Coordinates of C-alpha atoms and ligand atoms in Angstrom, one line a residue:
X152 CA 31.5 -72.5 17.0
X153 CA 34.0 -69.9 15.9
X154 CA 33.9 -71.1 12.4
X155 CA 30.3 -70.0 12.1
X156 CA 30.0 -66.9 10.0
X157 CA 26.5 -66.2 11.2
X158 CA 27.3 -65.7 14.9
X159 CA 25.8 -62.4 16.1
X160 CA 26.8 -60.3 19.1
X161 CA 24.2 -58.2 20.9
X162 CA 24.9 -55.9 23.9
X163 CA 23.7 -57.0 27.4
X164 CA 19.9 -56.7 27.4
X165 CA 17.8 -54.8 30.0
X166 CA 14.3 -56.0 31.1
X167 CA 12.7 -53.0 32.8
X168 CA 9.6 -54.8 34.0
X169 CA 9.9 -58.0 36.0
X170 CA 8.4 -59.4 39.3
X171 CA 11.0 -61.2 41.3
X172 CA 8.6 -61.9 44.2
X173 CA 11.0 -60.8 47.0
X174 CA 9.9 -60.3 49.7
X175 CA 6.9 -62.5 50.4
X176 CA 6.6 -64.7 47.3
X177 CA 9.8 -66.6 47.3
X178 CA 8.1 -69.9 46.6
X179 CA 7.4 -68.4 43.1
X180 CA 10.7 -66.7 42.4
X181 CA 13.7 -65.2 44.2
X182 CA 16.6 -62.9 43.2
X183 CA 18.8 -65.9 42.5
X184 CA 16.4 -67.9 40.3
X185 CA 15.0 -64.8 38.6
X186 CA 18.4 -63.5 37.7
X187 CA 19.5 -66.9 36.5
X188 CA 16.4 -66.9 34.2
X189 CA 17.4 -63.4 33.1
X190 CA 20.9 -64.5 32.0
X191 CA 19.4 -67.6 30.3
X192 CA 17.3 -65.1 28.3
X193 CA 20.1 -62.7 27.5
X194 CA 19.3 -60.1 30.1
X195 CA 22.1 -58.7 32.2
X196 CA 20.1 -55.9 33.9
X197 CA 16.6 -56.1 35.5
X198 CA 14.2 -53.7 37.0
X199 CA 12.0 -55.3 39.6
X200 CA 8.5 -54.2 40.5
X201 CA 7.5 -53.2 44.0
X202 CA 4.1 -55.1 44.4
X203 CA 5.7 -57.6 46.7
X204 CA 4.4 -58.7 50.1
X205 CA 4.8 -56.3 51.9
X206 CA 4.9 -53.9 49.0
X207 CA 8.0 -51.7 48.7
X208 CA 6.8 -48.2 49.7
X209 CA 9.4 -47.1 52.3
X210 CA 13.1 -46.1 52.3
X211 CA 13.9 -49.0 54.7
X212 CA 11.9 -51.6 52.7
X213 CA 13.5 -50.4 49.5
X214 CA 17.1 -50.4 50.9
X215 CA 16.7 -53.8 52.6
X216 CA 15.4 -55.4 49.3
X217 CA 18.0 -53.6 47.2
X218 CA 20.8 -54.9 49.5
X219 CA 19.4 -58.4 49.2
X220 CA 19.1 -58.1 45.5
X221 CA 22.7 -57.0 45.1
X222 CA 23.9 -59.9 47.3
X223 CA 21.8 -62.7 45.7
X224 CA 21.4 -61.8 42.1
X225 CA 23.6 -63.1 39.3
X226 CA 23.0 -60.0 37.2
X227 CA 22.4 -56.3 37.9
X228 CA 19.0 -55.7 39.5
X229 CA 17.4 -52.2 40.3
X230 CA 14.2 -51.9 42.2
X231 CA 11.3 -49.6 41.6
X232 CA 9.7 -47.7 44.5
X233 CA 6.0 -48.2 45.0
X234 CA 3.4 -45.8 46.3
X235 CA 0.3 -46.4 48.4
X236 CA -2.4 -43.9 49.3
X237 CA -0.7 -43.3 52.7
X238 CA 2.9 -42.8 51.4
X239 CA 2.3 -40.1 48.8
X240 CA 3.6 -37.3 51.0
X241 CA 6.9 -39.2 51.4
X242 CA 7.7 -39.2 47.6
X243 CA 10.3 -36.4 47.6
X244 CA 12.3 -38.2 50.2
X245 CA 11.8 -41.7 48.6
X246 CA 13.0 -40.2 45.3
X247 CA 16.5 -39.9 46.8
X248 CA 16.7 -43.7 46.8
X249 CA 15.0 -45.5 43.9
X250 CA 15.7 -44.8 40.3
X251 CA 12.0 -44.9 39.3
X252 CA 8.5 -45.0 40.8
X253 CA 5.8 -47.5 39.8
X254 CA 2.2 -46.2 40.0
X255 CA -0.7 -48.6 39.7
X256 CA -3.8 -47.0 38.3
X257 CA -5.7 -50.1 37.3
X258 CA -6.4 -53.7 38.4
X259 CA -3.9 -54.5 40.9
X260 CA -4.0 -56.3 44.3
X261 CA -3.0 -55.1 47.7
X262 CA -2.5 -51.5 48.7
X263 CA -0.7 -50.1 45.7
X264 CA -3.7 -49.0 43.8
X265 CA -4.1 -45.3 43.6
X266 CA -7.4 -43.7 42.9
X267 CA -8.7 -40.2 42.5
X268 CA -7.3 -37.4 40.2
X269 CA -6.2 -35.4 43.2
X270 CA -3.9 -38.2 44.4
X271 CA -2.6 -38.9 41.0
X272 CA -1.7 -35.2 40.6
X273 CA 0.1 -35.1 43.9
X274 CA 2.2 -38.1 42.8
X275 CA 3.0 -36.5 39.4
X276 CA 4.0 -33.4 41.2
X277 CA 6.0 -34.9 44.1
X278 CA 8.0 -37.6 42.4
X279 CA 11.3 -36.0 41.3
X280 CA 11.1 -34.7 37.7
X281 CA 14.4 -36.2 36.7
X282 CA 13.2 -39.7 37.6
X283 CA 10.8 -41.9 35.6
X284 CA 7.2 -42.3 36.7
X285 CA 6.1 -45.7 35.3
X286 CA 2.4 -46.3 35.0
X287 CA 0.3 -49.4 35.0
X288 CA -2.6 -47.8 33.1
X289 CA -5.1 -49.5 30.9
X290 CA -7.8 -48.0 28.6
X291 CA -9.0 -44.6 29.8
X292 CA -6.3 -44.5 32.5
X293 CA -3.7 -44.2 29.6
X294 CA -5.5 -40.9 28.6
X295 CA -5.4 -39.8 32.2
X296 CA -1.7 -40.5 32.4
X297 CA -1.1 -38.4 29.2
X298 CA -3.1 -35.6 30.8
X299 CA -0.8 -35.8 33.8
X300 CA 2.4 -35.9 31.7
X301 CA 1.2 -32.8 29.9
X302 CA 0.0 -30.8 33.0
X303 CA 3.2 -31.5 35.0
X304 CA 5.6 -31.6 32.0
X305 CA 7.1 -34.7 33.4
X306 CA 8.6 -38.0 32.1
X307 CA 6.1 -40.7 32.1
X308 CA 6.6 -44.4 31.0
X309 CA 3.6 -46.5 30.1
X310 CA 4.0 -50.2 31.0
X311 CA 2.7 -53.1 28.9
X312 CA 0.6 -51.1 26.4
X313 CA -1.6 -53.7 24.7
X314 CA -4.5 -52.1 22.8
X315 CA -4.8 -50.3 19.5
X316 CA -6.4 -47.2 20.9
X317 CA -3.8 -47.0 23.7
X318 CA -0.8 -47.1 21.3
X319 CA -2.5 -44.6 19.0
X320 CA -3.0 -42.1 21.9
X321 CA 0.6 -42.4 22.9
X322 CA 1.7 -41.9 19.3
X323 CA -0.4 -38.8 19.1
X324 CA 1.0 -37.5 22.4
X325 CA 4.6 -38.1 21.3
X326 CA 3.8 -36.3 18.1
X327 CA 2.8 -33.3 20.2
X328 CA 6.2 -33.5 22.0
X329 CA 5.1 -34.9 25.4
X330 CA 8.0 -36.6 27.2
X331 CA 6.3 -40.0 27.3
X332 CA 7.7 -43.5 26.5
X333 CA 6.1 -46.9 26.4
X334 CA 6.8 -50.6 26.5
X335 CA 5.0 -53.7 25.2
X336 CA 5.2 -57.3 26.3
X337 CA 6.1 -60.3 24.2
X338 CA 2.8 -62.0 25.1
X339 CA 0.9 -59.0 23.7
X340 CA 3.0 -59.2 20.5
X341 CA 2.8 -63.0 20.0
X342 CA -0.4 -64.1 21.5
X343 CA -4.1 -63.1 21.1
X344 CA -7.4 -63.7 22.9
X345 CA -7.8 -66.8 20.7
X346 CA -4.7 -68.2 22.4
X347 CA -6.1 -67.2 25.8
X348 CA -9.0 -69.7 25.2
X349 CA -6.7 -72.8 24.8
X350 CA -4.1 -71.6 27.3
X351 CA -6.8 -71.1 30.0
X352 CA -5.3 -69.7 33.2
X353 CA -1.8 -70.1 31.8
X354 CA -2.7 -67.3 29.3
X355 CA -4.2 -65.0 31.9
X356 CA -2.3 -61.8 32.8
X357 CA -3.0 -58.1 33.2
X358 CA -3.6 -56.5 30.7
X359 CA -5.4 -59.5 29.3
X360 CA -4.5 -60.9 25.8
X361 CA -6.1 -58.8 23.1
X362 CA -7.6 -59.2 19.7
X363 CA -5.7 -59.8 16.5
X364 CA -6.6 -56.2 15.5
X365 CA -4.8 -54.9 18.7
X366 CA -1.8 -57.2 18.1
X367 CA -1.5 -55.9 14.5
X368 CA -1.7 -52.3 15.7
X369 CA 1.2 -52.9 18.1
X370 CA 3.3 -54.4 15.3
X371 CA 2.6 -51.4 13.1
X372 CA 4.1 -49.2 15.8
X373 CA 7.1 -51.5 16.6
X374 CA 9.6 -49.3 14.7
X375 CA 8.2 -46.0 15.8
X376 CA 6.0 -45.4 18.9
X377 CA 7.1 -48.4 21.0
X378 CA 10.3 -47.7 22.9
X379 CA 10.9 -51.0 24.7
X380 CA 9.9 -54.6 24.9
X381 CA 9.7 -55.7 28.5
X382 CA 8.7 -59.2 29.6
X383 CA 6.5 -58.4 32.6
X384 CA 7.9 -61.6 33.9
X385 CA 5.3 -62.5 36.6
X386 CA 5.9 -66.1 37.8
X387 CA 3.3 -68.1 39.8
X388 CA 3.6 -71.8 40.5
X389 CA 1.8 -74.2 38.2
X390 CA -0.3 -75.3 41.2
X391 CA -1.4 -71.7 41.8
X392 CA -2.2 -71.1 38.1
X393 CA -4.2 -74.3 37.9
X394 CA -6.1 -73.8 41.1
X395 CA -9.9 -74.0 40.5
X396 CA -10.5 -70.7 42.2
X397 CA -8.6 -67.3 42.3
X398 CA -5.9 -68.3 40.0
X399 CA -3.5 -65.3 40.0
X400 CA -2.9 -63.4 36.7
X401 CA 0.7 -63.3 35.3
X402 CA 3.1 -65.3 33.2
X403 CA 6.8 -65.8 33.2
X404 CA 8.7 -64.2 30.3
X405 CA 12.5 -63.7 30.9
X406 CA 13.6 -66.8 29.0
X407 CA 11.2 -66.5 26.1
X408 CA 11.4 -62.8 25.2
X409 CA 14.6 -62.8 23.2
X410 CA 14.0 -66.2 21.4
X411 CA 10.5 -64.9 20.3
X412 CA 12.0 -61.7 18.9
X413 CA 14.9 -63.5 17.2
X414 CA 12.4 -65.7 15.5
X415 CA 10.4 -62.6 14.4
X416 CA 13.6 -61.2 13.0
X417 CA 14.2 -64.5 11.2
X418 CA 10.8 -64.1 9.7
X419 CA 11.7 -60.5 8.8
X420 CA 8.9 -59.0 10.9
X421 CA 11.5 -56.9 12.9
X422 CA 15.2 -56.1 12.3
X423 CA 18.0 -57.4 14.6
X424 CA 19.0 -53.7 15.1
X425 CA 15.5 -52.8 16.3
X426 CA 15.6 -55.7 18.8
X427 CA 18.8 -54.1 20.3
X428 CA 17.1 -50.7 20.4
X429 CA 14.0 -52.1 22.2
X430 CA 15.8 -54.5 24.6
X431 CA 19.0 -52.5 25.4
X432 CA 19.5 -49.0 24.0
X433 CA 16.1 -47.5 24.9
X434 CA 15.5 -49.1 28.3
X435 CA 19.0 -48.1 29.4
X436 CA 18.5 -44.6 28.2
X437 CA 15.0 -44.2 29.7
X438 CA 15.9 -45.4 33.1
X439 CA 19.5 -44.1 33.1
X440 CA 20.8 -47.6 33.8
X441 CA 24.6 -47.9 34.3
X442 CA 26.7 -49.2 31.4
X443 CA 28.1 -52.7 31.8
X444 CA 31.5 -52.9 30.2
X445 CA 32.7 -56.0 28.4
X446 CA 29.1 -57.4 28.5
X447 CA 27.5 -59.1 25.5
X448 CA 25.2 -61.8 24.3
X449 CA 26.1 -64.2 21.4
X450 CA 23.4 -65.7 19.3
X451 CA 23.1 -68.0 16.4
X452 CA 20.3 -66.5 14.3
X453 CA 20.0 -69.6 12.1
X454 CA 19.6 -72.4 14.7
X455 CA 16.1 -73.9 14.8
X456 CA 14.6 -75.6 17.9
X457 CA 11.5 -75.9 20.0
X458 CA 11.2 -73.5 23.0
X459 CA 12.4 -74.1 25.7
X460 CA 15.7 -75.7 24.6
X461 CA 16.8 -76.2 28.2
X462 CA 15.1 -76.7 31.6
X463 CA 13.8 -73.3 32.6
X464 CA 15.6 -71.4 35.3
X465 CA 12.5 -69.5 36.6
X466 CA 11.3 -71.2 39.8
X467 CA 7.8 -71.6 38.3
X468 CA 9.3 -73.7 35.5
X469 CA 6.5 -73.3 33.0
X470 CA 5.9 -71.0 30.0
X471 CA 2.9 -70.1 28.0
X472 CA 5.2 -70.4 24.9
X473 CA 6.3 -74.0 25.5
X474 CA 6.4 -75.9 22.2
X475 CA 6.8 -72.8 20.1
X476 CA 9.2 -73.4 17.1
X477 CA 12.0 -70.8 17.2
X478 CA 14.8 -69.8 14.8
X479 CA 17.6 -68.1 16.7
X480 CA 19.5 -69.5 19.7
X481 CA 21.2 -67.7 22.6
X482 CA 24.7 -69.3 22.8
X483 CA 26.6 -67.4 25.4
X484 CA 26.4 -64.4 27.7
X485 CA 29.4 -62.5 29.0
X486 CA 29.0 -60.1 31.9
X487 CA 31.8 -57.8 32.8
X488 CA 34.3 -59.9 30.9
X489 CA 33.2 -63.2 32.5
X490 CA 31.2 -65.9 30.7
X491 CA 28.1 -66.5 32.8
X492 CA 26.1 -68.8 30.6
X493 CA 26.8 -71.1 27.6
X494 CA 24.4 -73.3 25.7
X495 CA 21.6 -72.9 28.2
X496 CA 23.7 -73.6 31.3
X497 CA 24.4 -70.9 33.9
X498 CA 27.8 -71.4 35.3
X499 CA 28.4 -72.0 39.0
X500 CA 24.8 -72.6 39.6
X501 CA 23.1 -75.5 41.4
X502 CA 19.4 -75.8 40.9
Ligands
LIG159 ZN1 3.9 -56.2 35.9

């Protein structure tokens, strides 16, 4: 391997949008399986979402989950705080704990959906200014989020932006100097609503897959407006996804994100430097994530294979990208000086 002149070294990557399903959904994923999937995909830092069961909206709930994450995870995991209609007044206190708040404006389940401009303004006002407020906002809600960012002069991060008009609104807001950032997902970069037809429920997530026109718009902003790529890893079991009724939205993504981007780099649709910016530099800066010394990912940019090249580590064990031809393989991940994965095998890990 050392004789290869093409070997490439990336810093440890950070995925700032994953669902690790703890507590309450451990049959879909847990900290151990989710973090093993992260390492297999080149990620050494994760930020996990609070829409668990119960949702994480209290200091006690957050601390218990964060303790468990630290104990069971194979990589670094930081947890978002969530907010429900009844916990808004507690935000200044909750801000002492979590590094960021996730606010659901659209299309979510359970009690995390916040409605009404008055409540949204209270949240934008009460969550500490030096911490990120991350939004699940789609369509017109993106515009509402931009109004809030402007009115309260606060940092706002837009999750999984997927439509042409949304990315153009954010570009315009950045042009006016608003302190906003955004992420896009690999499924919105590499799949369209045409794929949704043949994938069926395995291609169903929120936001839904979009038109080729939307996908093209995202790619045209990949070197400018888009700050991060985040997987929105949202595992459900195959049985749940294939149920005839109420199949839950969401797809896994931790193990496919970097291979898809490496392949895009091999096709010269994006540079390797930009991949590092989108998957490491920017997410670490936006969320003030701690540095990980002696941590890196080794890749062979020239190796060709069909994804996945190993049995997936995510507990749900399927991917909407199965069978995709990829050029660019993850060879090895070193975390704080210790090799944690080589050739698709996580060390000291029994399935
Ligand atoms: Zn999500």
